[in-house]
């Protein structure tokens, strides 16, 4: 099923994200965890793709298993950075052969070695290059990423939204946000993109915080705003893993309920291969 069909329905939807194993010997374990998440019958599941390409064959393998054996629609991620035209062409053919209809087209994060390098001859400088190619070579429902608190490389929000509009005009069917911990930031971004003429579905991405170390890393990478209530929660429960996990699940669930209450129909959860967290949120 194409996700655009799901987004058109007047239903409340929850989706979960998983990531592929790095080592081949961990494939079965990740497949097991993703199958347990699939048993919760989310509206769809997404599988990330390592920008360096090292885990790319596992993305397809895991996505195929979810789609074909777990009967849950899947969204396979694909990144362009550090990829060649040949690899991307091969991935597109593999996705088609596996019957995967939904693809998340991303640029991928710059690795420290890529910073400051001349990018003139890179075949995929931005996500839009991948969106155009997917559009040309297949009949996919295409998603892409967006940043309610501005992408760290963008000069400002206006420029970032201008590039976002270009991605949508090139054929992107929906957008999923970077994580955020303050729903007002999401609503403000929603108004701004609608004003800029972007009318595709905007799916909020919610990250349940289940331990402090993981939290610190994700804040550092995304640069997102941390509300006072959230800070207090981390200070109070940060040294107690079990308590922090419960509090993080409760906070994410509250964010989701508030989004639903304000008319948002689909919420995407960065569930990080954690069936236990996914199950508690789903319940
Ligand atoms: P782009 O859309 O290319 O934007 C990157 C920057 O370039 C922005 O500042 C933008 O304003 C600017 N820009 C865009 N187009 C142009 C243009 N035509 N000319 C000049 N500037 C431009 N990473 C992974 O490696 N694997 C994943 O599976 C993955 N999944 C993700 C899922 C979501 C929902 C999100 C939000 C991010 C995900 N990422 C993933 C991280 C993502 O790859 C990084 O955030 C990356 O830095 C930017 O990717 P992008 O696709 O948004 O890039």
mmCIF file of C-alpha atoms and ligand atoms in Angstrom:
data_model
loop_
_atom_site.group_PDB
_atom_site.id
_atom_site.type_symbol
_atom_site.label_atom_id
_atom_site.label_comp_id
_atom_site.label_asym_id
_atom_site.label_seq_id
_atom_site.Cartn_x
_atom_site.Cartn_y
_atom_site.Cartn_z
ATOM 1 C CA UNK A 1 0.000 0.000 0.000
ATOM 2 C CA UNK A 2 1.181 3.504 -0.764
ATOM 3 C CA UNK A 3 1.285 5.652 2.356
ATOM 4 C CA UNK A 4 -0.558 8.458 0.572
ATOM 5 C CA UNK A 5 -3.652 6.189 0.732
ATOM 6 C CA UNK A 6 -3.226 5.881 4.487
ATOM 7 C CA UNK A 7 -2.740 9.617 4.993
ATOM 8 C CA UNK A 8 -5.946 10.321 3.068
ATOM 9 C CA UNK A 9 -8.028 8.289 5.572
ATOM 10 C CA UNK A 10 -9.640 9.865 8.607
ATOM 11 C CA UNK A 11 -7.994 7.498 11.102
ATOM 12 C CA UNK A 12 -5.512 7.903 13.935
ATOM 13 C CA UNK A 13 -2.241 6.234 12.889
ATOM 14 C CA UNK A 14 0.937 5.350 14.737
ATOM 15 C CA UNK A 15 4.065 4.192 12.876
ATOM 16 C CA UNK A 16 7.405 2.919 14.170
ATOM 17 C CA UNK A 17 10.961 3.302 12.933
ATOM 18 C CA UNK A 18 13.687 0.661 13.137
ATOM 19 C CA UNK A 19 17.303 0.641 12.038
ATOM 20 C CA UNK A 20 19.356 -2.118 10.371
ATOM 21 C CA UNK A 21 22.127 -4.125 11.994
ATOM 22 C CA UNK A 22 25.732 -3.148 11.270
ATOM 23 C CA UNK A 23 27.151 -6.680 11.485
ATOM 24 C CA UNK A 24 25.761 -9.538 9.351
ATOM 25 C CA UNK A 25 25.565 -11.842 12.379
ATOM 26 C CA UNK A 26 23.000 -9.508 14.000
ATOM 27 C CA UNK A 27 20.521 -9.645 11.138
ATOM 28 C CA UNK A 28 18.298 -12.339 12.688
ATOM 29 C CA UNK A 29 18.162 -10.536 16.027
ATOM 30 C CA UNK A 30 17.067 -7.268 14.350
ATOM 31 C CA UNK A 31 14.538 -9.162 12.238
ATOM 32 C CA UNK A 32 13.135 -10.684 15.447
ATOM 33 C CA UNK A 33 12.799 -7.281 17.125
ATOM 34 C CA UNK A 34 11.184 -5.704 14.081
ATOM 35 C CA UNK A 35 8.752 -8.642 13.813
ATOM 36 C CA UNK A 36 7.733 -8.060 17.455
ATOM 37 C CA UNK A 37 7.110 -4.385 16.700
ATOM 38 C CA UNK A 38 5.135 -5.412 13.604
ATOM 39 C CA UNK A 39 2.890 -7.607 15.812
ATOM 40 C CA UNK A 40 1.586 -4.371 17.351
ATOM 41 C CA UNK A 41 0.068 -3.666 13.921
ATOM 42 C CA UNK A 42 1.346 -0.133 13.426
ATOM 43 C CA UNK A 43 0.039 1.792 10.405
ATOM 44 C CA UNK A 44 3.474 1.341 8.818
ATOM 45 C CA UNK A 45 7.101 0.801 9.746
ATOM 46 C CA UNK A 46 10.159 2.564 8.400
ATOM 47 C CA UNK A 47 13.668 1.148 8.120
ATOM 48 C CA UNK A 48 16.604 3.574 8.122
ATOM 49 C CA UNK A 49 19.593 3.412 5.785
ATOM 50 C CA UNK A 50 23.220 4.010 6.769
ATOM 51 C CA UNK A 51 24.468 7.080 4.903
ATOM 52 C CA UNK A 52 27.843 5.414 4.463
ATOM 53 C CA UNK A 53 26.054 2.575 2.668
ATOM 54 C CA UNK A 54 27.575 -0.133 4.913
ATOM 55 C CA UNK A 55 24.218 -1.351 6.184
ATOM 56 C CA UNK A 56 22.303 -0.817 2.965
ATOM 57 C CA UNK A 57 21.678 -4.448 2.065
ATOM 58 C CA UNK A 58 20.246 -5.051 5.530
ATOM 59 C CA UNK A 59 17.769 -2.178 5.114
ATOM 60 C CA UNK A 60 16.294 -3.980 2.149
ATOM 61 C CA UNK A 61 16.363 -7.370 3.851
ATOM 62 C CA UNK A 62 14.569 -6.069 6.969
ATOM 63 C CA UNK A 63 12.098 -3.975 4.963
ATOM 64 C CA UNK A 64 11.262 -7.007 2.788
ATOM 65 C CA UNK A 65 10.645 -9.162 5.855
ATOM 66 C CA UNK A 66 8.259 -6.581 7.360
ATOM 67 C CA UNK A 67 6.340 -6.086 4.110
ATOM 68 C CA UNK A 68 6.143 -9.708 2.995
ATOM 69 C CA UNK A 69 6.038 -11.733 6.233
ATOM 70 C CA UNK A 70 4.602 -9.341 8.823
ATOM 71 C CA UNK A 71 1.918 -7.798 6.649
ATOM 72 C CA UNK A 72 2.724 -4.226 7.683
ATOM 73 C CA UNK A 73 3.285 -1.550 5.008
ATOM 74 C CA UNK A 74 6.913 -0.523 4.928
ATOM 75 C CA UNK A 75 8.806 2.679 4.198
ATOM 76 C CA UNK A 76 12.406 1.952 3.155
ATOM 77 C CA UNK A 77 14.890 4.798 3.611
ATOM 78 C CA UNK A 78 17.506 5.562 0.977
ATOM 79 C CA UNK A 79 20.318 8.121 1.185
ATOM 80 C CA UNK A 80 22.239 9.657 -1.690
ATOM 81 C CA UNK A 81 25.342 10.990 -0.014
ATOM 82 C CA UNK A 82 28.466 8.920 -0.608
ATOM 83 C CA UNK A 83 26.511 6.798 -3.084
ATOM 84 C CA UNK A 84 27.144 6.335 -6.785
ATOM 85 C CA UNK A 85 24.623 6.395 -9.634
ATOM 86 C CA UNK A 86 25.193 2.629 -10.041
ATOM 87 C CA UNK A 87 24.454 1.813 -6.404
ATOM 88 C CA UNK A 88 21.310 3.939 -6.348
ATOM 89 C CA UNK A 89 20.084 2.381 -9.629
ATOM 90 C CA UNK A 90 20.661 -1.066 -8.144
ATOM 91 C CA UNK A 91 18.837 -0.178 -4.907
ATOM 92 C CA UNK A 92 15.856 1.166 -6.862
ATOM 93 C CA UNK A 93 15.600 -2.081 -8.851
ATOM 94 C CA UNK A 94 15.857 -4.125 -5.634
ATOM 95 C CA UNK A 95 13.085 -2.083 -4.013
ATOM 96 C CA UNK A 96 10.857 -2.597 -7.031
ATOM 97 C CA UNK A 97 11.580 -6.341 -7.125
ATOM 98 C CA UNK A 98 10.696 -6.607 -3.418
ATOM 99 C CA UNK A 99 7.359 -4.864 -4.017
ATOM 100 C CA UNK A 100 8.273 -1.933 -1.744
ATOM 101 C CA UNK A 101 6.185 1.064 -2.738
ATOM 102 C CA UNK A 102 7.262 3.677 -0.196
ATOM 103 C CA UNK A 103 10.708 5.232 -0.100
ATOM 104 C CA UNK A 104 12.096 7.928 2.202
ATOM 105 C CA UNK A 105 14.573 9.932 0.111
ATOM 106 C CA UNK A 106 17.317 11.579 2.158
ATOM 107 C CA UNK A 107 20.635 13.147 1.599
ATOM 108 C CA UNK A 108 22.265 11.506 4.613
ATOM 109 C CA UNK A 109 24.441 13.050 7.291
ATOM 110 C CA UNK A 110 27.871 14.382 6.384
ATOM 111 C CA UNK A 111 30.627 12.341 8.017
ATOM 112 C CA UNK A 112 33.576 14.285 9.521
ATOM 113 C CA UNK A 113 35.714 13.297 6.469
ATOM 114 C CA UNK A 114 33.141 14.834 4.103
ATOM 115 C CA UNK A 115 33.014 18.217 5.880
ATOM 116 C CA UNK A 116 34.639 20.975 3.866
ATOM 117 C CA UNK A 117 35.235 18.749 0.790
ATOM 118 C CA UNK A 118 34.434 20.017 -2.716
ATOM 119 C CA UNK A 119 30.987 18.555 -3.475
ATOM 120 C CA UNK A 120 30.674 19.807 -7.054
ATOM 121 C CA UNK A 121 30.920 16.376 -8.626
ATOM 122 C CA UNK A 122 28.892 14.416 -6.120
ATOM 123 C CA UNK A 123 25.980 12.766 -7.937
ATOM 124 C CA UNK A 124 23.641 13.313 -4.945
ATOM 125 C CA UNK A 125 24.398 16.623 -3.284
ATOM 126 C CA UNK A 126 20.904 16.941 -1.838
ATOM 127 C CA UNK A 127 17.844 14.817 -1.200
ATOM 128 C CA UNK A 128 16.149 16.435 -4.194
ATOM 129 C CA UNK A 129 18.577 14.642 -6.558
ATOM 130 C CA UNK A 130 17.372 11.310 -5.192
ATOM 131 C CA UNK A 131 13.703 12.348 -5.286
ATOM 132 C CA UNK A 132 14.008 13.209 -8.997
ATOM 133 C CA UNK A 133 15.650 9.879 -9.746
ATOM 134 C CA UNK A 134 13.073 7.847 -7.798
ATOM 135 C CA UNK A 135 10.305 9.703 -9.602
ATOM 136 C CA UNK A 136 11.851 8.997 -12.966
ATOM 137 C CA UNK A 137 12.670 5.326 -12.378
ATOM 138 C CA UNK A 138 9.666 4.015 -10.475
ATOM 139 C CA UNK A 139 6.144 4.511 -9.216
ATOM 140 C CA UNK A 140 6.991 5.119 -5.570
ATOM 141 C CA UNK A 141 5.284 7.086 -2.836
ATOM 142 C CA UNK A 142 8.178 9.326 -1.780
ATOM 143 C CA UNK A 143 8.786 10.856 1.623
ATOM 144 C CA UNK A 144 11.525 13.209 2.782
ATOM 145 C CA UNK A 145 12.847 14.796 5.962
ATOM 146 C CA UNK A 146 12.217 18.276 7.362
ATOM 147 C CA UNK A 147 13.373 20.302 10.346
ATOM 148 C CA UNK A 148 10.948 22.285 12.545
ATOM 149 C CA UNK A 149 13.977 23.840 14.280
ATOM 150 C CA UNK A 150 15.894 24.438 11.006
ATOM 151 C CA UNK A 151 18.464 22.074 9.509
ATOM 152 C CA UNK A 152 21.877 22.810 11.090
ATOM 153 C CA UNK A 153 23.455 23.618 7.702
ATOM 154 C CA UNK A 154 20.705 26.023 6.586
ATOM 155 C CA UNK A 155 21.329 29.765 6.882
ATOM 156 C CA UNK A 156 17.810 30.290 8.264
ATOM 157 C CA UNK A 157 14.246 28.934 8.310
ATOM 158 C CA UNK A 158 13.208 30.819 5.147
ATOM 159 C CA UNK A 159 16.013 29.255 3.116
ATOM 160 C CA UNK A 160 15.363 25.813 4.594
ATOM 161 C CA UNK A 161 11.642 26.007 3.736
ATOM 162 C CA UNK A 162 12.474 27.231 0.222
ATOM 163 C CA UNK A 163 14.532 24.071 -0.337
ATOM 164 C CA UNK A 164 11.759 21.991 1.220
ATOM 165 C CA UNK A 165 9.275 23.408 -1.273
ATOM 166 C CA UNK A 166 11.643 22.450 -4.094
ATOM 167 C CA UNK A 167 11.701 18.849 -2.793
ATOM 168 C CA UNK A 168 7.910 18.745 -2.750
ATOM 169 C CA UNK A 169 7.661 20.281 -6.211
ATOM 170 C CA UNK A 170 10.112 17.623 -7.447
ATOM 171 C CA UNK A 171 7.709 14.864 -6.360
ATOM 172 C CA UNK A 172 7.977 14.311 -2.620
ATOM 173 C CA UNK A 173 4.541 13.097 -1.397
ATOM 174 C CA UNK A 174 4.907 13.630 2.356
ATOM 175 C CA UNK A 175 7.339 14.960 4.945
ATOM 176 C CA UNK A 176 8.442 13.547 8.295
ATOM 177 C CA UNK A 177 9.959 15.843 10.876
ATOM 178 C CA UNK A 178 13.135 15.606 12.842
ATOM 179 C CA UNK A 179 12.429 14.853 16.514
ATOM 180 C CA UNK A 180 11.163 17.667 18.743
ATOM 181 C CA UNK A 181 10.166 17.826 22.399
ATOM 182 C CA UNK A 182 7.866 20.827 22.287
ATOM 183 C CA UNK A 183 4.704 20.396 20.201
ATOM 184 C CA UNK A 184 4.299 24.158 19.766
ATOM 185 C CA UNK A 185 7.445 24.128 17.627
ATOM 186 C CA UNK A 186 5.756 21.577 15.360
ATOM 187 C CA UNK A 187 2.540 23.623 15.018
ATOM 188 C CA UNK A 188 4.494 26.780 14.251
ATOM 189 C CA UNK A 189 6.445 24.927 11.536
ATOM 190 C CA UNK A 190 3.223 23.477 10.114
ATOM 191 C CA UNK A 191 1.784 26.988 9.679
ATOM 192 C CA UNK A 192 5.006 28.254 8.107
ATOM 193 C CA UNK A 193 5.201 25.508 5.483
ATOM 194 C CA UNK A 194 1.485 25.815 4.641
ATOM 195 C CA UNK A 195 2.025 29.546 4.150
ATOM 196 C CA UNK A 196 4.936 28.738 1.839
ATOM 197 C CA UNK A 197 2.567 26.660 -0.328
ATOM 198 C CA UNK A 198 3.600 23.186 0.877
ATOM 199 C CA UNK A 199 0.409 21.159 1.162
ATOM 200 C CA UNK A 200 1.622 17.531 1.458
ATOM 201 C CA UNK A 201 1.047 15.637 4.753
ATOM 202 C CA UNK A 202 3.456 16.603 7.539
ATOM 203 C CA UNK A 203 4.150 13.697 9.876
ATOM 204 C CA UNK A 204 5.545 14.571 13.329
ATOM 205 C CA UNK A 205 8.496 12.407 14.430
ATOM 206 C CA UNK A 206 8.517 11.617 18.166
ATOM 207 C CA UNK A 207 11.551 10.184 19.931
ATOM 208 C CA UNK A 208 10.882 8.493 23.284
ATOM 209 C CA UNK A 209 13.874 9.105 25.511
ATOM 210 C CA UNK A 210 14.756 5.937 27.311
ATOM 211 C CA UNK A 211 18.218 6.704 28.657
ATOM 212 C CA UNK A 212 20.218 9.842 29.307
ATOM 213 C CA UNK A 213 23.230 8.937 27.184
ATOM 214 C CA UNK A 214 21.089 8.340 24.140
ATOM 215 C CA UNK A 215 19.215 11.550 24.886
ATOM 216 C CA UNK A 216 22.399 13.636 25.057
ATOM 217 C CA UNK A 217 23.558 12.266 21.691
ATOM 218 C CA UNK A 218 20.250 12.923 19.958
ATOM 219 C CA UNK A 219 20.033 16.480 21.351
ATOM 220 C CA UNK A 220 23.575 17.170 20.194
ATOM 221 C CA UNK A 221 22.846 15.884 16.672
ATOM 222 C CA UNK A 222 19.474 17.555 16.225
ATOM 223 C CA UNK A 223 20.143 20.725 18.252
ATOM 224 C CA UNK A 224 16.517 20.633 19.400
ATOM 225 C CA UNK A 225 14.995 22.809 22.122
ATOM 226 C CA UNK A 226 14.568 21.144 25.516
ATOM 227 C CA UNK A 227 11.525 22.391 27.476
ATOM 228 C CA UNK A 228 11.861 23.069 31.212
ATOM 229 C CA UNK A 229 9.589 20.166 32.139
ATOM 230 C CA UNK A 230 11.751 17.812 30.071
ATOM 231 C CA UNK A 231 14.974 19.108 31.676
ATOM 232 C CA UNK A 232 13.499 18.603 35.135
ATOM 233 C CA UNK A 233 12.524 15.075 34.193
ATOM 234 C CA UNK A 234 16.075 14.281 33.087
ATOM 235 C CA UNK A 235 17.586 15.818 36.197
ATOM 236 C CA UNK A 236 15.236 13.881 38.471
ATOM 237 C CA UNK A 237 15.345 10.470 36.756
ATOM 238 C CA UNK A 238 18.553 10.611 34.690
ATOM 239 C CA UNK A 239 20.571 8.309 36.969
ATOM 240 C CA UNK A 240 17.888 5.700 37.249
ATOM 241 C CA UNK A 241 17.536 3.837 33.948
ATOM 242 C CA UNK A 242 14.218 2.168 34.770
ATOM 243 C CA UNK A 243 12.619 5.408 35.994
ATOM 244 C CA UNK A 244 14.026 7.402 33.051
ATOM 245 C CA UNK A 245 12.590 4.873 30.603
ATOM 246 C CA UNK A 246 9.120 5.094 32.174
ATOM 247 C CA UNK A 247 9.245 8.885 32.271
ATOM 248 C CA UNK A 248 10.479 9.051 28.644
ATOM 249 C CA UNK A 249 7.653 6.796 27.454
ATOM 250 C CA UNK A 250 5.110 8.856 29.387
ATOM 251 C CA UNK A 251 6.454 12.116 27.916
ATOM 252 C CA UNK A 252 6.381 10.776 24.326
ATOM 253 C CA UNK A 253 2.867 9.387 24.845
ATOM 254 C CA UNK A 254 1.671 12.738 26.139
ATOM 255 C CA UNK A 255 3.156 14.481 23.087
ATOM 256 C CA UNK A 256 1.330 12.010 20.829
ATOM 257 C CA UNK A 257 -2.008 12.418 22.613
ATOM 258 C CA UNK A 258 -1.704 16.200 22.365
ATOM 259 C CA UNK A 259 -0.920 15.965 18.636
ATOM 260 C CA UNK A 260 -3.960 13.726 18.046
ATOM 261 C CA UNK A 261 -6.117 16.073 20.115
ATOM 262 C CA UNK A 262 -5.075 18.925 17.849
ATOM 263 C CA UNK A 263 -6.106 17.080 14.698
ATOM 264 C CA UNK A 264 -2.842 15.432 13.618
ATOM 265 C CA UNK A 265 -3.772 11.987 12.298
ATOM 266 C CA UNK A 266 -0.430 10.205 11.821
ATOM 267 C CA UNK A 267 2.463 10.230 14.280
ATOM 268 C CA UNK A 268 5.796 8.524 13.598
ATOM 269 C CA UNK A 269 7.736 7.119 16.559
ATOM 270 C CA UNK A 270 11.506 6.694 16.503
ATOM 271 C CA UNK A 271 11.233 3.396 18.328
ATOM 272 C CA UNK A 272 14.875 2.383 17.773
ATOM 273 C CA UNK A 273 14.425 -1.435 17.589
ATOM 274 C CA UNK A 274 12.819 -1.413 20.993
ATOM 275 C CA UNK A 275 9.640 -3.557 20.996
ATOM 276 C CA UNK A 276 9.081 -2.918 24.675
ATOM 277 C CA UNK A 277 8.952 0.869 24.220
ATOM 278 C CA UNK A 278 6.824 0.547 21.077
ATOM 279 C CA UNK A 279 4.352 -1.707 22.885
ATOM 280 C CA UNK A 280 3.967 0.615 25.883
ATOM 281 C CA UNK A 281 3.332 3.597 23.624
ATOM 282 C CA UNK A 282 0.886 1.644 21.471
ATOM 283 C CA UNK A 283 -1.016 0.495 24.575
HETATM 284 P P1 LIG B 1 18.532 17.926 2.188
HETATM 285 O O1 LIG B 1 17.098 18.014 1.886
HETATM 286 O O2 LIG B 1 19.474 17.795 1.056
HETATM 287 O O3 LIG B 1 18.905 19.207 3.082
HETATM 288 C C1 LIG B 1 20.192 19.331 3.706
HETATM 289 C C2 LIG B 1 20.558 20.818 3.776
HETATM 290 O O4 LIG B 1 20.758 21.333 2.469
HETATM 291 C C3 LIG B 1 19.480 21.705 4.408
HETATM 292 O O5 LIG B 1 20.138 22.711 5.119
HETATM 293 C C4 LIG B 1 18.737 22.279 3.215
HETATM 294 O O6 LIG B 1 18.172 23.552 3.494
HETATM 295 C C5 LIG B 1 19.838 22.382 2.179
HETATM 296 N N1 LIG B 1 19.355 22.137 0.805
HETATM 297 C C6 LIG B 1 18.401 21.261 0.401
HETATM 298 N N2 LIG B 1 18.279 21.279 -0.939
HETATM 299 C C7 LIG B 1 19.171 22.185 -1.385
HETATM 300 C C8 LIG B 1 19.533 22.654 -2.671
HETATM 301 N N3 LIG B 1 18.904 22.184 -3.772
HETATM 302 N N4 LIG B 1 20.533 23.577 -2.775
HETATM 303 C C9 LIG B 1 21.170 24.059 -1.658
HETATM 304 N N5 LIG B 1 20.853 23.657 -0.415
HETATM 305 C C10 LIG B 1 19.888 22.728 -0.270
HETATM 306 N N6 LIG B 1 20.085 9.877 7.744
HETATM 307 C C11 LIG B 1 20.581 8.691 7.339
HETATM 308 O O7 LIG B 1 21.784 8.591 7.092
HETATM 309 N N7 LIG B 1 19.774 7.605 7.177
HETATM 310 C C12 LIG B 1 18.432 7.659 7.410
HETATM 311 O O8 LIG B 1 17.733 6.652 7.250
HETATM 312 C C13 LIG B 1 17.862 8.899 7.861
HETATM 313 N N8 LIG B 1 16.544 9.040 8.110
HETATM 314 C C14 LIG B 1 16.028 10.265 8.449
HETATM 315 C C15 LIG B 1 14.632 10.428 8.618
HETATM 316 C C16 LIG B 1 14.100 11.662 8.934
HETATM 317 C C17 LIG B 1 12.617 11.805 9.119
HETATM 318 C C18 LIG B 1 14.947 12.797 9.072
HETATM 319 C C19 LIG B 1 14.360 14.139 9.402
HETATM 320 C C20 LIG B 1 16.321 12.655 8.908
HETATM 321 C C21 LIG B 1 16.873 11.406 8.600
HETATM 322 N N9 LIG B 1 18.251 11.228 8.407
HETATM 323 C C22 LIG B 1 18.752 10.020 8.010
HETATM 324 C C23 LIG B 1 19.175 12.347 8.658
HETATM 325 C C24 LIG B 1 19.413 13.195 7.392
HETATM 326 O O9 LIG B 1 20.094 12.428 6.432
HETATM 327 C C25 LIG B 1 20.232 14.405 7.812
HETATM 328 O O10 LIG B 1 19.486 15.249 8.630
HETATM 329 C C26 LIG B 1 20.920 15.198 6.688
HETATM 330 O O11 LIG B 1 21.826 16.118 7.278
HETATM 331 C C27 LIG B 1 19.970 15.989 5.803
HETATM 332 O O12 LIG B 1 19.199 15.167 5.030
HETATM 333 P P2 LIG B 1 18.016 15.743 4.110
HETATM 334 O O13 LIG B 1 17.519 14.619 3.321
HETATM 335 O O14 LIG B 1 17.064 16.520 4.916
HETATM 336 O O15 LIG B 1 18.877 16.741 3.176
#
